[in-house]
C-alpha cells in the first residue's frame, strides 16, 4: 500500500476519533498540532488503526508514535510482514 | 455484540434526566471501561450517568466523606481490582507471606464495602477476578498455596462467600468474560503496559454488557418466562409426522443434545422462570411425549401453559402473555424456525426472540451466552411458580361456573394476612419492589439493604400482605410502605401488589388493613401519590376508587376517621 493511501485512511480515522472533521493529517503532523490528540484519544487512534489495517502495533510503537510519520512507518512495516 | 468503536460513539450522546448514576473505582485504569459502559447503556436505552474516578484512588475516595465519588451521589459503585496489578503486588511480597494473599485482599475489599456503607447508600457492584497462571510450578502450582494461581482461585471463592453475606453487594463476573473470550482476546499486553488497562478494546463491550446486565436486573428489567416451540426445538424431528417412537430425545440420534437442553430449561423453571409451550400441532399429539416418553426431562407438570393449535404463533403468545399477566418484554420466545421467529418479531417487537443457531448442538451455548436470566435476588427453594399458575387456571375454570363474581369470591375461601416487615421477608419484599411494574403506585425500587433499614426506622409504618385460598398459597403479594410526615400524617411511599391476585378484593383488603393500622397508631390523615410510568396505568385511579380525595393532579388524601371499610371476601388469619 502506498504511503499516501495509508495517510488518507489514517486521516479518516483521525476525523472520527478526534471528533473533528477539520483534522487533516500530514506526514509532519504530531500530537502537539492537534488539540484533541491526548493520551486517551491516542489509544483510540491506535485501536482503530489496528482494526482498519488488520495489524497489531508493538508497545514501543504505541508509546512513541505520537506523530504521523512514525505511525505510517509502523503500518507499512506490519503490512509488509503479513 | 457492539464494537468498542460504536460504544465510543454512543457514549457521546447526552444523558437524559433521571438517569441512574454509577461511579467506577479501580486500582487500574478504568477510562475505557467508563466509555464502554456509558455507550452500552445509551444503546440499550438505559439512561446512565458515569463518574470515573482517577486511577488508583480507591482508598482516598472512600475514606474522605466529601470525596468526588460520594458527592456524585451514585446509585452504584463499581469496584474493580485488576488481577494484573494484584499479581505485581503478590510478587513484591516475601515468599513466606504469599500463602495469606487471598485473605489479605479480601479483608481490604470488605473494608471498602464497610466504608461505602458508612458514607453513602450506593449499592456495590464488585468485579471478581480474572486469572493469571504464571506456571511457576507448571500444573503443580494448583496444589501449592504460595503460587499465584492457587491464591487467585481461592480469592474468587472466598469473595463469593463474603458477598453471600452482604445484601448490598452484587457480583460482576469478569472471570466468566475471560473464560468466554479466551485470555488471548481478553488481554492486550501492549495496552496494559502503555496505559494500565487490563482489558482489550475487543473485550470491553462484553465487560460493559456484564455491568449493564446487572444494572437492568437492579431496575427490574428481567425475564420471567420462556415460551418454547416443540418440534426440532425441544426434541429432534416432527412428532406429528414421525410419531413418539422416532423423535430424537435421550438415546435416539441427536437426542443427547435435546436432553441437555431440557435439563437446563428444567433448572430455569426450578429457579423461578415460567415455562410455556406454543406449538403448531394437535394438542393431544403434542402432549404425548410429555406424558409417555420416558426419556423426556420436561413433564406436563413443568409447563405452566400449554398451547398447541394451528393459529398463528403471535396470537398464541399474546394469549399466554395475557393469561400470565406479565409484560411482553419479560418473555423469551425460543423457536428453531426462522419464519416463525420473524413473524413473532414483527408482530410483537417487545418480545425477546433469540436468533438460534441452525445446529441444535449449539442452542445451549448460544442461549447461555446471551445471559437472559440475570437477576438481582434469589429467594431460594420455593421460587418455582409453575404450580401457582396452574392453580390459577383451576380458579378461572371455577369462576366460569358461577353466575356472580361474589359467589365465586366467597367460594374461594380466601385467608389474608397483614404484618409489619420482618427479617425473613426482606428479600421477597425487595424483589417485589424491583419486579412489580403494573400494580405499583410510585415504582420506587428498593434493595434488600434498603428494606432492612426501612423496617427498623421508626419513621416508617410498613405492612406486607399474604393471601391463600382453597387452591393454594399465593405467598407474599402486597407491600405498603408509609412514611411519617409528622405525628398526625402518613405518606404512602410504596403501594404495590402482585397482579396474580387482581380482582379478588385484595386491593380493598390492603386499604382496610393499612387504614386500621394507621388508626391504631393514632394517625389522622394519609396521603397518596400516583407516579405514571409506561406500565402502571391500571392503578391510575385507584385512590379515587378507594374513596380518597384528589388534592392536586395524582395526589390524594384520606381522613382516617372517615374511611369506610370496603366489603371483601378475604378473612384475616
XYZ file of C-alpha atoms in Angstrom:
655
model
C 0.000 0.000 0.000
C 1.226 3.491 -0.872
C 2.142 5.927 1.916
C -0.420 8.349 0.514
C -3.203 5.803 0.666
C -2.312 4.958 4.279
C -2.200 8.626 5.155
C -5.621 9.164 3.609
C -7.162 6.321 5.580
C -5.469 7.460 8.784
C -6.906 10.935 8.244
C -10.404 9.491 8.052
C -9.841 7.605 11.315
C -8.467 10.748 12.936
C -11.540 12.801 11.975
C -13.667 10.200 13.674
C -11.518 9.637 16.769
C -10.873 13.312 17.404
C -14.489 14.097 16.582
C -13.366 16.917 14.309
C -13.915 16.960 10.535
C -11.290 19.625 10.014
C -8.396 17.447 11.097
C -6.099 16.666 8.134
C -3.085 14.520 8.880
C 0.179 15.074 7.040
C 3.441 13.219 7.458
C 4.752 16.077 9.588
C 1.736 16.254 11.920
C 2.440 15.490 15.607
C 0.204 15.216 18.670
C 1.084 18.812 19.545
C -0.530 20.052 16.326
C -3.955 18.574 17.101
C -5.777 19.854 20.164
C -7.837 16.696 20.634
C -4.826 14.347 20.381
C -4.252 13.391 24.026
C -3.171 10.125 25.579
C -6.674 8.659 25.644
C -7.615 9.602 22.078
C -4.184 8.352 21.016
C -5.182 4.900 22.257
C -8.399 5.152 20.285
C -6.453 6.153 17.183
C -4.147 3.166 17.649
C -7.018 0.766 18.254
C -8.976 1.953 15.202
C -5.858 1.874 13.001
C -5.213 -1.710 14.107
C -8.740 -2.663 13.040
C -8.562 -0.709 9.784
C -5.266 -2.240 8.621
C -5.595 -5.603 10.339
C -2.324 -5.262 12.253
C -1.102 -5.141 15.873
C 1.317 -2.450 16.983
C 4.152 -3.192 19.395
C 4.372 -1.453 22.758
C 7.221 0.741 21.511
C 5.199 1.868 18.508
C 2.207 2.731 20.674
C 4.264 4.673 23.185
C 6.497 6.555 20.741
C 4.431 7.203 17.690
C 2.636 10.363 18.628
C 3.474 11.657 15.205
C 2.081 10.637 11.875
C 5.307 9.798 10.085
C 6.271 7.086 12.593
C 2.749 5.742 12.602
C 2.793 5.356 8.806
C 6.250 3.735 9.011
C 4.958 1.222 11.552
C 1.865 0.421 9.477
C 3.977 -0.166 6.347
C 6.319 -2.414 8.309
C 3.439 -4.532 9.676
C 1.707 -4.742 6.302
C 4.989 -5.921 4.797
C 5.327 -8.574 7.486
C 1.968 -10.107 6.661
C -22.045 -7.678 20.121
C -21.390 -3.956 19.742
C -17.839 -2.898 18.836
C -15.876 -0.646 21.148
C -15.920 1.952 18.382
C -19.719 2.027 18.307
C -19.815 2.264 22.115
C -17.396 5.179 21.968
C -19.713 6.982 19.550
C -22.794 6.248 21.629
C -21.045 7.394 24.814
C -21.165 10.948 23.461
C -24.958 11.076 23.445
C -26.401 13.460 26.024
C -27.685 11.767 29.162
C -31.410 12.010 29.853
C -32.780 13.463 33.085
C -33.473 10.987 35.819
C -30.561 8.797 34.749
C -29.153 6.352 37.257
C -25.651 7.110 38.480
C -22.680 4.804 38.689
C -19.184 5.600 39.998
C -16.220 3.473 38.938
C -13.252 2.901 41.230
C -10.267 0.788 40.229
C -6.629 0.071 41.006
C -6.023 0.048 37.260
C -7.068 2.497 34.572
C -10.833 2.457 34.067
C -11.192 5.218 31.446
C -12.059 2.931 28.545
C -14.407 0.871 30.688
C -16.249 4.064 31.634
C -16.615 4.941 27.945
C -17.795 1.426 27.132
C -20.375 1.399 29.973
C -21.691 4.837 29.014
C -22.030 3.775 25.381
C -23.562 0.388 26.107
C -26.141 1.945 28.437
C -27.084 4.505 25.788
C -27.521 1.822 23.107
C -29.634 -0.288 25.470
C -31.832 2.687 26.234
C -30.935 2.812 29.915
C -30.011 6.366 30.886
C -26.847 6.129 32.968
C -24.535 8.817 34.230
C -20.987 7.538 34.840
C -18.360 9.006 37.131
C -14.881 7.623 36.550
C -12.520 8.196 39.474
C -8.823 8.649 38.743
C -6.728 5.540 38.643
C -5.675 4.039 41.979
C -7.752 6.404 44.130
C -9.932 3.821 45.847
C -8.848 4.434 49.418
C -8.537 8.209 49.117
C -12.046 8.404 47.626
C -13.677 6.052 50.112
C -12.070 7.438 53.284
C -12.958 11.073 52.625
C -16.661 11.692 53.334
C -16.536 14.701 50.979
C -14.820 12.919 48.106
C -15.901 13.282 44.482
C -17.348 9.792 44.496
C -19.642 10.444 47.473
C -20.533 13.930 46.197
C -21.637 12.352 42.926
C -24.353 10.539 44.983
C -24.125 7.325 42.973
C -26.790 4.604 42.929
C -23.980 2.120 42.369
C -20.266 1.999 42.988
C -18.312 -0.396 40.791
C -15.183 -1.738 42.492
C -12.537 -3.209 40.254
C -9.233 -4.596 41.480
C -7.333 -5.737 38.391
C -5.614 -9.106 38.651
C -2.577 -7.815 36.751
C -1.957 -5.231 39.448
C -2.611 -7.750 42.244
C -0.115 -10.107 40.642
C 2.617 -7.467 40.828
C 1.792 -6.816 44.489
C 1.848 -10.553 45.140
C 5.353 -10.957 43.753
C 6.600 -7.995 45.775
C 5.646 -9.860 48.976
C 8.276 -12.020 50.695
C 7.748 -15.658 49.717
C 6.601 -16.692 53.189
C 3.729 -14.152 53.152
C 2.263 -15.180 49.819
C 0.104 -18.005 51.149
C -2.052 -15.449 53.009
C -2.546 -13.278 49.930
C -6.193 -14.112 49.134
C -7.311 -13.372 52.695
C -5.456 -10.087 52.819
C -7.008 -8.891 49.548
C -10.464 -9.921 50.733
C -10.068 -8.040 54.015
C -9.143 -4.924 52.030
C -12.261 -5.365 49.894
C -14.582 -5.833 52.877
C -13.057 -2.684 54.361
C -14.054 -0.865 51.143
C -17.579 -2.245 51.450
C -17.811 -1.063 55.052
C -16.589 2.421 54.144
C -19.115 2.692 51.318
C -21.975 1.575 53.568
C -20.941 4.120 56.206
C -20.777 7.062 53.844
C -23.500 6.552 51.265
C -26.473 4.457 50.186
C -24.934 3.172 46.980
C -25.290 -0.470 46.055
C -21.902 -2.059 45.406
C -21.041 -3.836 42.165
C -17.970 -5.976 42.820
C -15.863 -7.298 39.950
C -14.467 -10.732 40.623
C -11.017 -11.730 39.448
C -9.654 -12.842 36.116
C -6.956 -15.484 36.314
C -3.244 -15.311 35.592
C -1.312 -18.559 35.617
C 2.415 -17.799 35.621
C 3.310 -21.510 35.560
C 5.754 -21.126 38.411
C 5.460 -24.865 39.126
C 3.562 -25.760 35.969
C 0.477 -27.872 36.685
C 1.804 -28.474 40.177
C 1.017 -24.790 41.044
C -2.623 -25.789 41.579
C -1.710 -27.510 44.846
C 0.893 -25.088 46.198
C -0.588 -22.331 48.307
C 2.176 -19.836 47.608
C 1.580 -19.988 43.850
C -0.424 -17.094 42.403
C -2.866 -19.305 40.518
C -3.731 -21.038 43.835
C -4.296 -17.710 45.584
C -6.343 -16.029 42.829
C -8.703 -19.015 42.616
C -9.051 -19.044 46.376
C -9.735 -15.308 46.312
C -12.619 -15.755 43.870
C -14.105 -18.419 46.084
C -13.841 -16.564 49.401
C -15.079 -13.406 47.679
C -18.215 -15.284 46.610
C -18.757 -16.462 50.178
C -18.275 -12.944 51.546
C -20.733 -11.477 49.023
C -23.323 -14.033 50.059
C -23.348 -12.345 53.477
C -23.788 -8.815 52.113
C -27.164 -7.776 50.802
C -25.904 -4.604 49.119
C -23.088 -6.257 47.128
C -23.762 -7.604 43.640
C -21.151 -9.532 41.660
C -19.949 -8.668 38.171
C -18.485 -11.895 36.844
C -15.426 -10.651 34.974
C -13.857 -14.103 35.137
C -16.670 -15.543 33.043
C -15.971 -12.928 30.354
C -12.326 -14.000 30.296
C -13.413 -17.638 30.011
C -15.935 -16.873 27.291
C -13.466 -14.945 25.104
C -10.198 -16.633 25.994
C -7.227 -14.819 27.509
C -5.635 -14.028 24.132
C -8.688 -11.963 23.154
C -9.439 -10.637 26.614
C -5.993 -9.269 27.391
C -3.847 -6.872 25.348
C -0.324 -6.691 26.810
C 0.820 -3.554 24.960
C -2.343 -1.771 26.101
C -1.697 -2.760 29.707
C 1.923 -1.670 29.691
C 1.170 1.540 27.861
C -1.991 2.617 29.643
C -2.588 0.315 32.656
C -5.717 -1.071 31.038
C -6.189 -4.777 31.668
C -8.947 -5.485 29.149
C -8.504 -5.266 25.369
C -10.780 -2.974 23.372
C -12.249 -6.087 21.729
C -13.295 -7.459 25.134
C -14.560 -4.198 26.665
C -18.061 -4.412 25.132
C -18.525 -7.791 26.843
C -17.424 -6.359 30.190
C -19.774 -3.411 29.692
C -22.595 -5.862 28.946
C -21.944 -7.662 32.230
C -22.165 -4.388 34.164
C -25.288 -3.214 32.315
C -26.959 -6.633 32.709
C -26.635 -6.236 36.491
C -27.984 -2.674 36.218
C -31.001 -3.895 34.264
C -31.803 -6.530 36.864
C -31.494 -3.942 39.638
C -34.142 -1.759 37.979
C -36.439 -4.690 37.285
C -35.764 -5.289 33.594
C -35.698 -9.068 33.842
C -37.037 -12.092 32.001
C -39.770 -14.096 33.731
C -40.989 -16.556 31.135
C -39.746 -18.777 28.304
C -42.173 -19.820 25.571
C -41.000 -22.922 23.738
C -41.638 -24.404 20.340
C -41.624 -28.236 20.279
C -40.532 -29.918 17.014
C -36.773 -29.504 16.476
C -36.591 -27.205 19.486
C -37.359 -29.461 22.476
C -36.772 -32.685 20.558
C -35.404 -33.646 17.139
C -37.923 -34.406 14.399
C -41.631 -33.709 13.904
C -43.922 -35.511 16.313
C -46.954 -35.284 14.018
C -45.116 -36.968 11.117
C -42.691 -39.317 12.812
C -44.536 -40.407 15.928
C -43.444 -40.684 19.513
C -41.036 -43.627 18.903
C -38.997 -41.660 16.366
C -38.433 -38.235 17.902
C -34.827 -37.603 18.946
C -34.599 -37.356 22.718
C -32.400 -39.384 25.087
C -30.617 -42.247 23.335
C -32.036 -41.833 19.835
C -29.998 -39.934 17.193
C -29.080 -36.435 18.332
C -31.261 -36.957 21.415
C -28.498 -36.144 23.915
C -28.446 -32.539 22.673
C -32.160 -32.064 23.352
C -31.982 -33.883 26.688
C -29.312 -31.469 27.904
C -31.306 -28.521 26.594
C -34.318 -29.759 28.589
C -32.169 -30.227 31.699
C -31.172 -26.588 31.520
C -34.766 -25.439 30.974
C -35.913 -27.540 33.912
C -33.348 -25.814 36.117
C -34.621 -22.406 34.979
C -38.120 -23.497 35.933
C -36.959 -24.689 39.355
C -35.332 -21.286 39.896
C -38.469 -19.294 39.138
C -38.729 -18.905 35.350
C -42.135 -19.854 33.934
C -42.064 -22.343 31.040
C -44.836 -22.358 28.441
C -45.327 -24.227 25.183
C -46.521 -22.676 21.942
C -46.627 -25.186 19.100
C -48.348 -25.673 15.759
C -49.692 -29.148 16.475
C -52.750 -31.058 17.573
C -52.874 -30.707 21.327
C -53.172 -34.424 22.131
C -50.256 -35.347 19.849
C -48.097 -32.516 21.181
C -48.699 -33.529 24.793
C -47.954 -37.187 24.260
C -44.138 -37.102 24.675
C -44.540 -35.133 27.939
C -46.874 -37.822 29.246
C -45.499 -41.024 27.752
C -41.893 -40.716 26.567
C -39.746 -41.945 29.433
C -36.635 -40.069 28.288
C -38.271 -36.625 28.320
C -36.868 -34.433 31.118
C -39.710 -31.913 30.949
C -43.132 -33.179 32.007
C -46.562 -31.592 31.701
C -46.318 -30.501 35.336
C -43.300 -28.328 34.381
C -45.274 -26.366 31.817
C -47.431 -23.550 33.170
C -49.390 -23.063 29.955
C -49.554 -25.488 27.063
C -50.861 -24.000 23.822
C -50.910 -26.294 20.800
C -53.164 -25.443 17.843
C -52.966 -24.171 14.258
C -53.433 -20.466 14.968
C -50.545 -18.104 14.231
C -47.903 -18.012 16.959
C -48.115 -14.282 17.607
C -51.784 -14.589 18.632
C -50.998 -17.580 20.835
C -48.139 -15.717 22.504
C -50.448 -12.778 23.185
C -52.903 -15.186 24.791
C -50.168 -16.646 27.016
C -48.932 -13.183 27.981
C -52.431 -12.031 28.922
C -53.137 -15.157 30.934
C -49.873 -14.916 32.870
C -50.360 -11.180 33.263
C -46.692 -10.304 32.706
C -45.226 -7.783 30.296
C -44.160 -8.783 26.781
C -40.575 -7.610 27.312
C -40.167 -10.164 30.115
C -40.760 -13.084 27.721
C -38.195 -15.062 25.671
C -39.589 -16.994 22.688
C -37.477 -19.957 21.540
C -38.189 -21.480 18.130
C -35.892 -23.193 15.621
C -37.911 -21.933 12.642
C -36.662 -18.593 11.210
C -40.048 -17.923 9.617
C -41.906 -18.174 12.932
C -39.225 -16.092 14.662
C -39.540 -13.298 12.120
C -43.304 -13.346 12.235
C -43.309 -13.070 16.026
C -40.638 -10.357 15.999
C -42.630 -8.364 13.504
C -45.958 -8.697 15.281
C -44.551 -8.253 18.817
C -41.427 -6.078 18.756
C -41.055 -6.022 22.567
C -40.581 -9.774 22.948
C -37.057 -11.286 23.014
C -36.552 -13.751 20.149
C -33.062 -15.290 20.138
C -31.612 -15.992 16.686
C -30.972 -19.688 17.410
C -28.038 -21.295 15.565
C -29.044 -23.854 12.939
C -27.317 -26.767 14.689
C -29.240 -27.815 17.834
C -25.899 -28.762 19.412
C -25.183 -25.019 19.588
C -28.504 -23.924 21.163
C -27.342 -24.106 24.757
C -24.036 -22.304 24.324
C -25.741 -19.556 22.344
C -28.593 -19.009 24.808
C -26.298 -19.059 27.827
C -24.016 -16.535 26.116
C -26.938 -14.102 25.831
C -27.386 -14.048 29.627
C -31.151 -13.519 29.507
C -31.862 -14.515 33.087
C -29.824 -12.032 35.105
C -31.471 -11.373 38.469
C -30.866 -9.167 41.494
C -32.331 -11.550 44.032
C -32.998 -15.190 44.684
C -35.316 -16.281 47.430
C -34.169 -19.892 47.415
C -36.203 -23.039 47.101
C -39.871 -22.305 46.598
C -39.214 -19.898 43.732
C -40.896 -22.301 41.337
C -44.113 -20.565 40.330
C -45.478 -23.144 37.919
C -47.933 -24.582 40.424
C -49.248 -21.112 41.209
C -50.095 -20.549 37.568
C -51.642 -23.985 37.197
C -53.823 -23.307 40.259
C -54.810 -20.040 38.621
C -56.308 -21.898 35.668
C -58.333 -24.017 38.080
C -59.665 -20.781 39.569
C -60.536 -19.453 36.132
C -62.495 -22.615 35.396
C -64.324 -22.312 38.726
C -65.127 -18.660 38.053
C -66.820 -19.607 34.775
C -69.201 -21.843 36.748
C -70.541 -19.026 38.949
C -73.194 -16.556 37.927
C -71.932 -13.716 40.098
C -68.439 -12.678 41.000
C -69.436 -12.508 44.688
C -70.419 -16.151 44.721
C -67.118 -17.070 43.160
C -65.049 -14.992 45.571
C -66.891 -16.441 48.533
C -66.277 -19.984 47.300
C -62.519 -19.377 47.148
C -62.339 -19.331 50.989
C -59.606 -16.696 50.984
C -57.406 -16.014 54.004
C -55.300 -12.848 54.171
C -52.641 -11.575 56.499
C -51.038 -8.143 57.023
C -47.896 -7.795 59.130
C -45.060 -5.305 59.634
C -41.870 -6.170 57.693
C -39.834 -8.930 59.321
C -36.387 -10.197 58.523
C -37.318 -13.463 56.824
C -39.364 -11.469 54.280
C -36.867 -8.711 53.404
C -35.633 -10.444 50.234
C -39.094 -11.168 48.876
C -40.248 -7.605 49.635
C -37.191 -6.116 47.897
C -37.753 -8.463 44.972
C -41.348 -7.283 44.613
C -40.281 -3.617 44.605
C -37.788 -4.470 41.858
C -40.156 -6.515 39.738
C -43.644 -5.073 40.063
C -44.425 -2.689 37.256
C -48.173 -2.676 36.706
C -49.808 -2.511 40.120
C -47.215 -0.160 41.563
C -48.241 3.383 42.507
C -44.834 5.063 42.660
C -42.461 2.354 41.306
C -39.738 3.007 43.880
C -37.112 0.246 43.662
C -35.506 -0.996 46.880
C -32.618 -3.350 47.573
C -32.607 -5.884 50.414
C -30.471 -3.498 52.451
C -32.927 -0.602 51.902
C -35.834 -2.731 53.112
C -33.854 -3.760 56.162
C -33.171 -0.151 57.115
C -36.780 0.938 56.450
C -38.070 -1.885 58.646
C -36.015 -0.691 61.602
C -36.672 3.026 61.062
C -39.376 4.395 63.430
C -40.371 6.974 60.811
C -41.917 4.280 58.666
C -45.049 2.165 59.014
C -44.712 -0.986 56.943
C -47.017 -3.869 56.036
C -46.597 -6.924 53.904
C -49.622 -8.944 52.767
C -50.086 -12.618 52.088
C -53.069 -14.414 50.576
C -54.123 -18.003 50.219
C -57.253 -19.806 49.136
C -58.527 -23.341 48.759
C -56.414 -23.916 45.653
C -53.118 -22.879 47.127
C -50.918 -20.246 48.707
C -50.111 -17.068 46.771
C -47.454 -16.139 49.310
C -46.407 -12.528 49.775
C -48.360 -10.480 47.250
C -48.637 -6.931 48.575
C -46.384 -4.283 50.094
C -47.176 -0.988 51.831
C -44.507 1.461 52.982
C -45.850 4.578 54.688
C -43.563 7.419 55.733
C -44.374 9.683 58.660
C -44.827 13.306 57.614
C -45.497 14.283 61.229
C -47.273 12.776 64.232
C -50.666 13.030 62.508
C -49.922 12.268 58.892
C -48.547 9.482 56.774
C -47.442 9.432 53.145
C -47.757 6.225 51.100
C -44.255 5.855 49.712
C -44.919 2.424 48.236
C -48.065 0.537 47.406
C -47.643 -2.417 45.148
C -49.439 -5.680 44.573
C -48.763 -8.768 42.523
C -51.062 -8.887 39.506
C -51.696 -12.550 40.189
C -54.272 -11.577 42.804
C -56.164 -8.886 40.912
C -59.952 -8.832 41.122
C -60.171 -10.808 44.350
C -60.821 -7.842 46.607
C -57.167 -7.811 47.647
C -56.853 -4.085 46.828
C -59.695 -3.354 49.242
C -58.229 -5.706 51.834
C -54.897 -3.867 51.628
C -56.536 -0.482 52.164
C -58.736 -1.770 55.011
C -55.649 -3.086 56.784
C -53.407 -0.065 56.413
C -56.221 2.284 57.441
C -56.763 0.179 60.565
C -53.021 0.155 61.268
C -52.821 3.948 60.868
C -55.837 4.430 63.132
C -54.412 2.170 65.831
C -51.223 4.209 65.794
C -53.150 7.463 66.136
C -52.630 8.965 62.692
C -55.279 11.299 61.289
C -54.584 11.585 57.584
C -52.965 9.518 54.853
C -51.576 10.985 51.650
C -51.167 9.001 48.457
C -49.488 9.730 45.170
C -49.611 8.122 41.727
C -46.484 8.480 39.576
C -47.283 7.460 35.987
C -44.930 5.106 34.125
C -45.434 3.391 30.762
C -46.677 0.313 32.625
C -48.793 1.329 35.618
C -51.861 2.940 34.023
C -54.052 0.237 35.620
C -53.766 1.931 39.031
C -54.166 5.491 37.791
C -57.493 5.995 39.567
C -57.170 3.552 42.433
C -57.029 6.185 45.176
C -60.207 7.765 43.806
C -61.874 4.349 43.657
C -60.918 3.729 47.276
C -62.568 6.995 48.326
C -59.520 9.271 48.649
C -59.973 12.961 47.818
C -57.904 14.406 44.997
C -55.916 17.472 46.154
C -53.884 18.068 43.007
C -53.090 16.048 39.903
C -52.171 12.488 41.016
C -52.151 13.486 44.723
C -54.771 12.292 47.166
C -55.674 12.377 50.848
C -57.963 10.436 53.167
C -59.101 11.208 56.718
C -58.542 8.051 58.684
C -61.744 8.517 60.681
C -63.878 8.982 57.587
C -62.733 5.820 55.864
C -65.476 3.239 55.456
C -64.225 -0.319 55.324
C -64.817 -1.984 51.982
C -66.773 -5.203 51.706
C -64.490 -8.123 50.936
C -64.413 -11.914 50.952
C -60.971 -12.226 52.477
C -60.905 -13.257 56.099
C -57.956 -12.257 58.268
C -55.803 -15.035 59.579
